[in-house]
Short mmCIF file of C-alpha atoms in Angstrom, two decimals:
data_model
loop_
_atom_site.label_atom_id
_atom_site.label_comp_id
_atom_site.label_asym_id
_atom_site.label_seq_id
_atom_site.Cartn_x
_atom_site.Cartn_y
_atom_site.Cartn_z
CA MET A 1 -13.11 -17.90 -28.85
CA ASN A 2 -11.25 -17.65 -25.59
CA SER A 3 -11.20 -14.41 -23.66
CA ARG A 4 -7.89 -13.32 -25.16
CA ASP A 5 -9.19 -13.87 -28.73
CA THR A 6 -12.27 -11.86 -27.79
CA LEU A 7 -10.06 -9.10 -26.47
CA VAL A 8 -7.92 -9.10 -29.64
CA THR A 9 -11.04 -8.87 -31.79
CA GLU A 10 -12.48 -6.05 -29.73
CA LEU A 11 -9.21 -4.18 -29.75
CA ASN A 12 -8.77 -4.64 -33.50
CA VAL A 13 -12.18 -3.04 -33.95
CA LEU A 14 -11.04 -0.22 -31.68
CA GLY A 15 -7.83 -0.03 -33.73
CA THR A 16 -9.86 1.09 -36.74
CA PHE A 17 -11.52 3.77 -34.61
CA ASP A 18 -10.66 7.15 -36.08
CA PRO A 19 -11.80 9.74 -33.56
CA ILE A 20 -12.71 13.28 -34.58
CA VAL A 21 -12.07 15.86 -31.87
CA PRO A 22 -15.26 17.96 -31.52
CA GLU A 23 -14.82 21.73 -31.87
CA VAL A 24 -16.01 22.23 -28.28
CA CYS A 25 -13.04 20.17 -27.04
CA GLN A 26 -10.40 21.91 -29.14
CA ASN A 27 -9.38 24.36 -26.44
CA ALA A 28 -9.20 21.82 -23.63
CA ASP A 29 -6.34 22.43 -21.21
CA TYR A 30 -6.46 18.88 -19.87
CA LEU A 31 -6.52 15.86 -22.15
CA MET A 32 -7.03 12.32 -20.82
CA LEU A 33 -6.30 9.61 -23.38
CA GLY A 34 -8.17 6.45 -22.46
CA ASN A 35 -6.75 3.01 -23.11
CA LEU A 36 -6.98 2.70 -26.90
CA SER A 37 -4.25 1.85 -29.40
CA PRO A 38 -1.23 4.18 -29.12
CA GLN A 39 -1.77 5.23 -32.74
CA VAL A 40 -5.32 6.36 -32.01
CA GLN A 41 -4.10 8.18 -28.91
CA LEU A 42 -1.41 9.98 -30.95
CA SER A 43 -3.90 10.93 -33.65
CA VAL A 44 -6.04 12.66 -30.99
CA ILE A 45 -3.03 14.65 -29.80
CA ASN A 46 -2.23 15.63 -33.39
CA ARG A 47 -5.79 16.73 -34.04
CA MET A 48 -5.82 19.23 -31.18
CA THR A 49 -5.33 22.70 -32.67
CA ASN A 50 -3.50 23.83 -29.54
CA ARG A 51 -1.40 21.50 -27.42
CA PRO A 52 -3.27 21.01 -24.11
CA LYS A 53 -1.55 22.21 -20.96
CA LEU A 54 -1.46 18.65 -19.63
CA ILE A 55 -1.87 15.34 -21.45
CA ALA A 56 -2.32 12.10 -19.54
CA MET A 57 -2.59 8.63 -21.02
CA ASP A 58 -3.64 5.21 -19.87
CA THR A 59 -2.35 2.09 -21.61
CA MET A 60 -2.08 -1.66 -20.97
CA ASN A 61 0.10 -4.75 -21.38
CA PHE A 62 -1.69 -5.68 -24.62
CA TRP A 63 -0.25 -2.65 -26.44
CA MET A 64 3.18 -3.41 -24.98
CA ASP A 65 2.88 -6.88 -26.54
CA ILE A 66 1.70 -5.88 -30.01
CA ALA A 67 2.48 -2.18 -30.53
CA LEU A 68 5.48 -1.32 -28.38
CA ASP A 69 7.11 1.02 -30.93
CA ASP A 70 3.87 2.98 -31.38
CA LEU A 71 3.43 3.10 -27.62
CA LYS A 72 6.92 4.49 -27.11
CA GLU A 73 6.29 7.13 -29.80
CA THR A 74 3.01 8.25 -28.20
CA MET A 75 4.64 8.32 -24.75
CA LYS A 76 7.03 11.02 -26.01
CA HIS A 77 4.06 13.35 -26.42
CA VAL A 78 2.37 13.00 -23.03
CA ASP A 79 3.01 14.51 -19.61
CA ILE A 80 1.53 11.82 -17.39
CA LEU A 81 1.41 8.05 -17.85
CA ILE A 82 -1.05 6.06 -15.73
CA ILE A 83 -0.41 2.30 -15.60
CA ASN A 84 -0.51 -0.53 -13.07
CA ASP A 85 2.45 -2.16 -11.34
CA GLU A 86 2.51 -5.22 -13.61
CA GLU A 87 2.51 -3.01 -16.70
CA ALA A 88 5.26 -0.80 -15.26
CA ARG A 89 7.40 -3.90 -14.74
CA GLN A 90 6.71 -5.18 -18.27
CA LEU A 91 7.42 -1.81 -19.89
CA SER A 92 10.66 -1.21 -17.96
CA LYS A 93 11.85 -4.83 -17.58
CA GLU A 94 12.58 -3.91 -13.94
CA TYR A 95 10.92 -5.44 -10.87
CA SER A 96 11.68 -2.55 -8.52
CA LEU A 97 9.02 0.10 -9.11
CA VAL A 98 11.52 2.83 -8.20
CA ARG A 99 13.87 1.67 -10.97
CA ALA A 100 10.95 1.04 -13.32
CA ALA A 101 9.78 4.62 -12.79
CA LYS A 102 13.19 6.02 -13.77
CA ILE A 103 13.26 4.00 -16.98
CA ILE A 104 9.67 4.80 -17.96
CA ARG A 105 10.01 8.53 -17.25
CA ALA A 106 13.12 8.58 -19.47
CA MET A 107 10.79 7.44 -22.30
CA GLY A 108 8.84 10.71 -22.16
CA PRO A 109 6.26 11.29 -19.41
CA LYS A 110 7.57 13.67 -16.74
CA THR A 111 5.03 12.25 -14.34
CA LEU A 112 4.20 8.60 -13.73
CA ILE A 113 1.36 7.11 -11.73
CA ILE A 114 1.65 3.43 -10.88
CA LYS A 115 -1.64 1.93 -9.69
CA LYS A 116 -1.37 -1.01 -7.30
CA GLY A 117 -5.08 -1.87 -6.99
CA GLU A 118 -6.03 -2.61 -3.38
CA HIS A 119 -2.50 -1.53 -2.40
CA GLY A 120 -2.92 2.09 -3.50
CA ALA A 121 -0.99 4.16 -6.03
CA LEU A 122 2.43 5.77 -6.39
CA LEU A 123 3.02 9.17 -7.99
CA PHE A 124 6.52 9.90 -9.32
CA HIS A 125 7.13 13.57 -10.20
CA GLY A 126 10.40 15.49 -10.26
CA GLU A 127 12.58 14.08 -7.50
CA SER A 128 9.52 13.30 -5.36
CA VAL A 129 7.37 10.26 -4.69
CA PHE A 130 3.91 10.28 -3.16
CA PHE A 131 1.98 7.25 -2.04
CA ALA A 132 -1.81 7.23 -1.86
CA PRO A 133 -3.41 4.31 -0.04
CA ALA A 134 -6.50 2.53 -1.25
CA LEU A 135 -9.36 2.56 1.22
CA PRO A 136 -9.61 -0.83 2.96
CA LEU A 137 -13.04 -2.12 1.95
CA GLU A 138 -15.26 -4.81 3.45
CA GLU A 139 -16.34 -5.91 0.01
CA VAL A 140 -15.42 -5.23 -3.61
CA PHE A 141 -18.57 -5.95 -5.54
CA ASP A 142 -17.24 -5.29 -9.08
CA PRO A 143 -13.78 -3.85 -9.78
CA THR A 144 -14.60 -3.17 -13.45
CA GLY A 145 -13.89 0.44 -14.33
CA ALA A 146 -12.03 1.30 -11.14
CA GLY A 147 -8.88 2.23 -13.08
CA ASP A 148 -10.78 4.44 -15.54
CA THR A 149 -12.67 6.06 -12.66
CA PHE A 150 -9.38 6.74 -10.91
CA ALA A 151 -7.85 8.32 -14.05
CA GLY A 152 -10.97 10.36 -14.77
CA GLY A 153 -11.21 11.54 -11.18
CA PHE A 154 -7.53 12.46 -11.16
CA MET A 155 -7.66 14.50 -14.37
CA GLY A 156 -11.08 15.94 -13.48
CA TYR A 157 -9.67 17.24 -10.21
CA LEU A 158 -6.67 18.83 -11.95
CA ALA A 159 -8.94 20.43 -14.56
CA ALA A 160 -11.48 21.67 -11.98
CA THR A 161 -8.74 23.27 -9.88
CA ASN A 162 -6.56 24.23 -12.90
CA ASP A 163 -3.39 23.53 -10.95
CA ASP A 164 -0.84 20.95 -12.08
CA SER A 165 1.63 21.39 -9.20
CA PHE A 166 2.92 18.31 -7.38
CA GLU A 167 0.96 19.27 -4.25
CA ASN A 168 -2.25 19.42 -6.26
CA MET A 169 -1.48 16.18 -8.10
CA LYS A 170 -1.38 14.52 -4.67
CA ARG A 171 -4.87 15.85 -3.93
CA ALA A 172 -6.00 14.72 -7.38
CA ILE A 173 -4.79 11.17 -6.70
CA ILE A 174 -6.74 11.10 -3.44
CA ALA A 175 -9.83 12.39 -5.29
CA GLY A 176 -9.39 9.74 -8.00
CA SER A 177 -8.90 7.02 -5.37
CA ALA A 178 -12.06 8.15 -3.55
CA LEU A 179 -14.11 7.98 -6.76
CA ALA A 180 -12.66 4.57 -7.62
CA SER A 181 -13.67 3.33 -4.16
CA PHE A 182 -17.30 4.14 -5.01
CA CYS A 183 -17.07 2.54 -8.46
CA VAL A 184 -16.37 -0.93 -7.04
CA GLU A 185 -19.38 -0.87 -4.69
CA LYS A 186 -21.94 -1.73 -7.39
CA PHE A 187 -22.05 -2.99 -10.98
CA GLY A 188 -20.72 -0.80 -13.77
CA THR A 189 -21.25 2.93 -13.40
CA GLN A 190 -24.34 2.60 -11.18
CA ARG A 191 -22.80 3.78 -7.90
CA LEU A 192 -21.15 6.76 -9.61
CA THR A 193 -24.53 8.00 -10.83
CA GLU A 194 -25.90 7.98 -7.27
CA ILE A 195 -23.27 9.85 -5.28
CA THR A 196 -23.29 13.52 -4.32
CA THR A 197 -20.47 16.00 -3.73
CA GLN A 198 -21.11 15.47 -0.03
CA ASP A 199 -20.58 11.72 -0.42
CA ILE A 200 -17.31 12.35 -2.24
CA ASN A 201 -16.07 14.79 0.38
CA HIS A 202 -16.96 12.36 3.15
CA ARG A 203 -15.05 9.60 1.40
CA ILE A 204 -12.07 11.89 0.88
CA SER A 205 -12.11 12.68 4.61
CA GLN A 206 -11.79 8.92 5.23
CA PHE A 207 -8.61 8.93 3.12
CA VAL A 208 -7.30 11.84 5.17
CA ALA A 209 -7.99 9.96 8.43
CA LEU A 210 -6.43 6.80 7.00
CA SER A 211 -3.15 8.50 6.02
CA ASN A 212 -2.76 11.34 8.46
CA PHE A 213 -0.08 11.36 11.16
CA GLU A 214 1.95 14.02 12.94
CA MET A 215 5.60 13.23 13.51
CA ASN A 216 7.87 15.39 15.67
CA LEU A 217 11.47 15.04 14.55
CA MET B 1 15.01 -32.52 4.82
CA ASN B 2 13.01 -29.98 2.90
CA SER B 3 12.67 -26.45 4.20
CA ARG B 4 9.37 -27.17 5.91
CA ASP B 5 10.83 -30.17 7.77
CA THR B 6 13.73 -27.98 8.81
CA LEU B 7 11.30 -25.37 10.06
CA VAL B 8 9.31 -27.96 12.01
CA THR B 9 12.49 -29.28 13.64
CA GLU B 10 13.66 -25.80 14.56
CA LEU B 11 10.28 -24.85 15.95
CA ASN B 12 10.02 -28.06 17.97
CA VAL B 13 13.34 -27.17 19.58
CA LEU B 14 11.93 -23.72 20.29
CA GLY B 15 8.82 -25.40 21.69
CA THR B 16 10.91 -26.85 24.53
CA PHE B 17 12.31 -23.41 25.33
CA ASP B 18 11.27 -22.46 28.85
CA PRO B 19 12.16 -18.81 29.30
CA ILE B 20 12.89 -17.29 32.70
CA VAL B 21 12.00 -13.60 32.94
CA PRO B 22 15.04 -11.82 34.42
CA GLU B 23 14.38 -9.71 37.51
CA VAL B 24 15.42 -6.56 35.66
CA CYS B 25 12.56 -7.11 33.20
CA GLN B 26 9.88 -7.76 35.79
CA ASN B 27 8.63 -4.21 35.91
CA ALA B 28 8.52 -3.67 32.14
CA ASP B 29 5.55 -1.59 31.01
CA TYR B 30 5.86 -2.80 27.44
CA LEU B 31 6.19 -6.48 26.56
CA MET B 32 6.86 -7.68 23.00
CA LEU B 33 6.37 -11.41 22.55
CA GLY B 34 8.41 -12.60 19.57
CA ASN B 35 7.24 -15.39 17.31
CA LEU B 36 7.59 -18.47 19.51
CA SER B 37 4.99 -21.11 20.37
CA PRO B 38 1.84 -19.59 21.87
CA GLN B 39 2.42 -21.67 25.04
CA VAL B 40 5.86 -20.16 25.53
CA GLN B 41 4.43 -16.72 24.91
CA LEU B 42 1.71 -17.29 27.51
CA SER B 43 4.23 -18.61 30.05
CA VAL B 44 6.16 -15.34 29.74
CA ILE B 45 3.01 -13.33 30.42
CA ASN B 46 2.24 -15.52 33.44
CA ARG B 47 5.77 -15.10 34.78
CA MET B 48 5.55 -11.32 34.89
CA THR B 49 4.87 -10.28 38.51
CA ASN B 50 2.89 -7.27 37.32
CA ARG B 51 0.88 -7.26 34.13
CA PRO B 52 2.68 -4.91 31.69
CA LYS B 53 0.78 -1.83 30.54
CA LEU B 54 0.88 -3.08 26.95
CA ILE B 55 1.55 -6.55 25.59
CA ALA B 56 2.14 -7.13 21.88
CA MET B 57 2.66 -10.46 20.17
CA ASP B 58 3.90 -11.69 16.83
CA THR B 59 2.85 -15.10 15.51
CA MET B 60 2.79 -17.01 12.22
CA ASN B 61 0.83 -19.43 10.04
CA PHE B 62 2.77 -22.40 11.45
CA TRP B 63 1.19 -21.95 14.91
CA MET B 64 -2.22 -21.54 13.29
CA ASP B 65 -1.66 -24.92 11.63
CA ILE B 66 -0.43 -26.89 14.66
CA ALA B 67 -1.44 -24.97 17.81
CA LEU B 68 -4.55 -22.96 17.00
CA ASP B 69 -6.23 -23.53 20.38
CA ASP B 70 -3.11 -22.43 22.26
CA LEU B 71 -2.79 -19.44 19.98
CA LYS B 72 -6.38 -18.36 20.63
CA GLU B 73 -5.82 -18.72 24.38
CA THR B 74 -2.69 -16.57 24.31
CA MET B 75 -4.41 -13.98 22.12
CA LYS B 76 -6.92 -13.37 24.92
CA HIS B 77 -4.10 -11.99 27.08
CA VAL B 78 -2.50 -9.53 24.67
CA ASP B 79 -3.33 -5.98 23.64
CA ILE B 80 -1.75 -5.90 20.19
CA LEU B 81 -1.38 -8.64 17.60
CA ILE B 82 1.12 -8.13 14.77
CA ILE B 83 0.72 -10.47 11.78
CA ASN B 84 0.91 -10.32 7.99
CA ASP B 85 -1.99 -10.23 5.54
CA GLU B 86 -1.78 -13.92 4.65
CA GLU B 87 -1.83 -14.89 8.33
CA ALA B 88 -4.76 -12.53 9.02
CA ARG B 89 -6.71 -14.25 6.25
CA GLN B 90 -5.84 -17.73 7.54
CA LEU B 91 -6.71 -16.87 11.15
CA SER B 92 -10.04 -15.21 10.30
CA LYS B 93 -11.01 -17.29 7.25
CA GLU B 94 -11.92 -13.95 5.59
CA TYR B 95 -10.25 -12.49 2.50
CA SER B 96 -11.24 -8.88 3.19
CA LEU B 97 -8.76 -7.48 5.68
CA VAL B 98 -11.46 -5.20 7.13
CA ARG B 99 -13.63 -8.21 7.94
CA ALA B 100 -10.61 -10.23 9.04
CA ALA B 101 -9.68 -7.46 11.48
CA LYS B 102 -13.13 -7.54 13.09
CA ILE B 103 -12.98 -11.29 13.58
CA ILE B 104 -9.43 -11.31 14.93
CA ARG B 105 -10.02 -8.42 17.33
CA ALA B 106 -13.05 -10.28 18.71
CA MET B 107 -10.57 -13.03 19.71
CA GLY B 108 -8.83 -10.72 22.19
CA PRO B 109 -6.37 -8.08 20.95
CA LYS B 110 -7.91 -4.58 21.03
CA THR B 111 -5.36 -3.50 18.46
CA LEU B 112 -4.32 -5.30 15.29
CA ILE B 113 -1.46 -4.53 12.95
CA ILE B 114 -1.54 -6.26 9.57
CA LYS B 115 1.79 -6.09 7.75
CA LYS B 116 1.63 -6.16 3.96
CA GLY B 117 5.38 -6.25 3.22
CA GLU B 118 6.27 -3.90 0.37
CA HIS B 119 2.65 -2.66 0.46
CA GLY B 120 2.88 -1.17 3.96
CA ALA B 121 0.89 -1.90 7.10
CA LEU B 122 -2.61 -1.37 8.49
CA LEU B 123 -3.37 -0.45 12.10
CA PHE B 124 -6.85 -1.23 13.42
CA HIS B 125 -7.66 0.39 16.76
CA GLY B 126 -11.04 1.36 18.19
CA GLU B 127 -13.21 2.45 15.28
CA SER B 128 -10.17 3.78 13.41
CA VAL B 129 -7.87 2.49 10.70
CA PHE B 130 -4.46 3.90 9.83
CA PHE B 131 -2.39 2.94 6.84
CA ALA B 132 1.40 3.30 6.82
CA PRO B 133 3.11 2.93 3.45
CA ALA B 134 6.36 1.05 2.95
CA LEU B 135 9.14 3.15 1.47
CA PRO B 136 9.53 2.33 -2.24
CA LEU B 137 13.08 0.95 -2.48
CA GLU B 138 15.42 0.51 -5.45
CA GLU B 139 16.67 -2.75 -4.04
CA VAL B 140 15.81 -5.16 -1.24
CA PHE B 141 19.07 -6.91 -0.44
CA ASP B 142 17.79 -9.28 2.28
CA PRO B 143 14.26 -9.11 3.73
CA THR B 144 15.15 -11.44 6.63
CA GLY B 145 14.26 -9.86 9.95
CA ALA B 146 12.24 -6.97 8.51
CA GLY B 147 9.10 -8.05 10.37
CA ASP B 148 10.94 -8.42 13.69
CA THR B 149 12.63 -5.06 13.17
CA PHE B 150 9.25 -3.49 12.46
CA ALA B 151 7.72 -4.98 15.62
CA GLY B 152 10.74 -4.04 17.75
CA GLY B 153 10.79 -0.51 16.36
CA PHE B 154 7.06 -0.14 16.95
CA MET B 155 7.17 -1.29 20.58
CA GLY B 156 10.46 0.52 21.21
CA TYR B 157 8.87 3.77 20.07
CA LEU B 158 5.84 3.26 22.33
CA ALA B 159 8.08 2.42 25.30
CA ALA B 160 10.44 5.35 24.68
CA THR B 161 7.54 7.80 24.49
CA ASN B 162 5.41 5.96 27.08
CA ASP B 163 2.23 6.82 25.21
CA ASP B 164 -0.11 4.15 23.86
CA SER B 165 -2.69 6.48 22.31
CA PHE B 166 -3.84 5.84 18.73
CA GLU B 167 -2.03 8.98 17.52
CA ASN B 168 1.22 7.73 19.03
CA MET B 169 0.72 4.20 17.69
CA LYS B 170 0.60 5.77 14.20
CA ARG B 171 3.98 7.40 14.85
CA ALA B 172 5.28 4.10 16.24
CA ILE B 173 4.28 2.29 13.03
CA ILE B 174 6.13 4.87 10.96
CA ALA B 175 9.18 4.46 13.21
CA GLY B 176 8.99 0.66 12.90
CA SER B 177 8.60 0.92 9.12
CA ALA B 178 11.62 3.23 8.91
CA LEU B 179 13.77 0.78 10.89
CA ALA B 180 12.57 -2.15 8.77
CA SER B 181 13.54 -0.23 5.63
CA PHE B 182 17.14 -0.13 6.91
CA CYS B 183 17.10 -3.81 7.89
CA VAL B 184 16.58 -4.99 4.29
CA GLU B 185 19.53 -2.96 2.92
CA LYS B 186 22.22 -5.43 4.07
CA PHE B 187 22.51 -8.98 5.40
CA GLY B 188 21.12 -9.80 8.84
CA THR B 189 21.39 -7.10 11.47
CA GLN B 190 24.43 -5.41 9.90
CA ARG B 191 22.75 -2.24 8.66
CA LEU B 192 20.96 -1.75 11.98
CA THR B 193 24.30 -1.69 13.81
CA GLU B 194 25.56 1.11 11.56
CA ILE B 195 22.77 3.68 11.63
CA THR B 196 22.52 6.76 13.84
CA THR B 197 19.53 8.60 15.28
CA GLN B 198 20.09 11.15 12.52
CA ASP B 199 19.81 8.43 9.87
CA ILE B 200 16.55 7.21 11.43
CA ASN B 201 15.10 10.72 11.60
CA HIS B 202 16.05 11.36 7.97
CA ARG B 203 14.37 8.12 6.93
CA ILE B 204 11.26 9.01 8.94
CA SER B 205 11.14 12.37 7.15
CA GLN B 206 11.04 10.43 3.86
CA PHE B 207 7.93 8.63 5.13
CA VAL B 208 6.38 11.98 6.01
CA ALA B 209 7.10 13.31 2.50
CA LEU B 210 5.77 10.09 0.95
CA SER B 211 2.43 10.22 2.78
CA ASN B 212 1.78 13.88 3.39
CA PHE B 213 -0.96 15.79 1.59
CA GLU B 214 -3.21 18.73 2.46
CA MET B 215 -6.81 18.44 1.36
CA ASN B 216 -9.28 21.33 1.58
CA LEU B 217 -12.82 20.01 1.93
#
């Protein structure tokens, strides 16, 4: 099998996945839907007794290819969509990410995060746009899981601070970007198991230094 | 002729260009060397009676292909090199821009700006790195001249403020990026002839909004 066939097989197996939401998670205020089939993602939303305060979802080009109608249905039920630039272009049929964001947000999610890998991430919310840079790295050892780490760090920050304002979403994107920058330093989840809060704060301070300027107008 | 042949012909004509530095420019504190042959660039430096306070140069892959030794010689005499990411990789033979920056700065320029087009620009200076985003645009009408506008805006800002500190270079990059974002809105230099200081300040404030976040650590 080629890698695409392997992916299809794996994702078909995942497509039969029928997740039960544990009782302990029923009152969650923040729900992050990982990149599974849109039907599975929707079933999780429907199985929450109370609608979480904020629902974010990840998805990918594969579901746009084979389950676009389901994806569009699920998108109506979420607050934040997290995708990469290529996926944003495929979903919107627009090259300009500004135009793509308008089209995608009209499909449901009030907030859109477009990840651009080594080129950072854009956050579209209300009439505002925020850009978070990626940290320039000497070496990327293994990029696997960087996107999931970013999404988890982003939603974890929002949940830990319990604040879904635009200003706090900006901080959450920086926190997610900082965590993702650790993820790529070693294989798999190894680096993430080693780091301390101090390490994370130091890395975040590097993002502040990287982006910070004072302009007198 | 194909486009490369045309380019070679045009650049050979430029290669015979023997610029005289007008008297009125002799005492310039800030010298911006546009993208001509490295020999021509060096001849301009040598024809300045007094060495300017700050010399910046633009260059391109073509000179790396046909005049690398001359380019390396000229680079020894400048303070700031302004190139794009592809050129930085070619010049350094390193994919990582962090590693590329180390190698290139060891060739002469204390300061390096790597332009990444729609992905913004990196400024390497001392031990510090600054990242300036590009403004996400709905439409790029004509990108011709955006790099020159960026470089001119950057050096113009430094000259107007007469401050070559790292903090002011950051502001200068934002100013150059703002000007470049106007350049691409219409053909050639047209848009740049229309805008006012107020337009520029408004555009700069969009960059501030795009990049600004407050992080409590």
